[in-house]
Coordinates of C-alpha atoms in Angstrom, one line a residue:
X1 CA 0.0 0.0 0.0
X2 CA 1.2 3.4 -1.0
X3 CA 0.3 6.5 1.6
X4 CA 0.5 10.4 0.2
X5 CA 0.8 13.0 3.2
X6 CA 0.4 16.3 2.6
X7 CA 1.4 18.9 5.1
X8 CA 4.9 16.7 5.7
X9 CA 6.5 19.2 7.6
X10 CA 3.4 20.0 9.8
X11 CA 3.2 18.5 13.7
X12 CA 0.2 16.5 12.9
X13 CA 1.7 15.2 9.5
X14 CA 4.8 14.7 10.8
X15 CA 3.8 12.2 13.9
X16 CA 1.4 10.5 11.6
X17 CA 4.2 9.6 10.1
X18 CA 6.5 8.5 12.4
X19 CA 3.3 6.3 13.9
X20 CA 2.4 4.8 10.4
X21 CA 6.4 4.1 9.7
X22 CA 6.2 2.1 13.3
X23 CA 2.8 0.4 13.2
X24 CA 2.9 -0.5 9.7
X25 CA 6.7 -1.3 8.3
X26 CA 5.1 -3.1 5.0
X27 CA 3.4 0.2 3.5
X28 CA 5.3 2.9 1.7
X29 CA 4.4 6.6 3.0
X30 CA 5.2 10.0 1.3
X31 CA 5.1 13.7 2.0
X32 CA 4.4 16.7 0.3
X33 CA 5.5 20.1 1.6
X34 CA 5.0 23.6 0.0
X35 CA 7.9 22.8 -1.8
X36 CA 6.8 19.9 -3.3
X37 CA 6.2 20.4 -7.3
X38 CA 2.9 20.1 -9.5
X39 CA 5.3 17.7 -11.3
X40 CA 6.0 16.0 -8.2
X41 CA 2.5 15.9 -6.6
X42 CA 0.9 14.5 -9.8
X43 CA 3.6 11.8 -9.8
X44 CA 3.1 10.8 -6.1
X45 CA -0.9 11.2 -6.3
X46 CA -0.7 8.7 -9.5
X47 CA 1.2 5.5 -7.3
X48 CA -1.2 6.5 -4.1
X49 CA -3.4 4.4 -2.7
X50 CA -4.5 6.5 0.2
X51 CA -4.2 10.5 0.6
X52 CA -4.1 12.3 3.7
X53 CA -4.8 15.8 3.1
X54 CA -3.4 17.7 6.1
X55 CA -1.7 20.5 4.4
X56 CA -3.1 24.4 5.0
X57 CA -2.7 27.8 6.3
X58 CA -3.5 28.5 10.0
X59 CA -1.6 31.3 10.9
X60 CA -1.2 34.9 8.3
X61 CA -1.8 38.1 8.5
X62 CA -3.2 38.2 4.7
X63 CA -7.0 36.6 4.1
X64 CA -5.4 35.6 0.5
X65 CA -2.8 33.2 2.2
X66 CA -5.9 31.0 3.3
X67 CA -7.4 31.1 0.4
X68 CA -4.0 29.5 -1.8
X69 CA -2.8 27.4 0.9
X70 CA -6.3 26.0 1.9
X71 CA -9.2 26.3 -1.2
X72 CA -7.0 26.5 -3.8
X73 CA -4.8 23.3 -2.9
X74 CA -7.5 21.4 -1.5
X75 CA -9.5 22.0 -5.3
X76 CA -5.6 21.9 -7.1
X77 CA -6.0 18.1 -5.2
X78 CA -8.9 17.0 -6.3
X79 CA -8.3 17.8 -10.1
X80 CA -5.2 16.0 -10.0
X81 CA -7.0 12.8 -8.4
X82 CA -9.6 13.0 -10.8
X83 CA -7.1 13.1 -13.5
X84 CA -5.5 9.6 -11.8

């Protein structure tokens, strides 16, 4: 089984992690980070199994920041699933 984590360098991404690595040593788990290419995503969503979207904005001083790093990945997300 292949796992996608987005968020990866978020707390909760990050110890989800670590607990999937330990509890489950036969699957294969990935994360994204902001950093992470369209390229890259596409590629990782395509040999997924599972995707754990845990990637967004909670802290900015600009309304806009929310909007690309939560509605605007989120929907980026879905078109590339769809397009599995």
């Amino acid at each position: 089984m292949n796992i996608l984590i987005t968020g990866g360098n978020g707390f909760i991404a990050k110890n989800l992690f670590i607990f999937l690595e330990e509890k489950y040593r036969t699957i294969s788990i990935k994360l994204t980070t902001r950093k992470t290419s369209e390229n890259e995503l596409r590629h990782l969503i395509e040999r997924s199994d599972v995707i754990i979207h845990l990637a967004g904005v909670n802290r900015s001083s600009k309304l806009k920041d929310f909007y690309d790093g939560n509605t605007d990945l989120s929907l980026k997300l879905c078109k590339l699933i769809e397009g599995k």
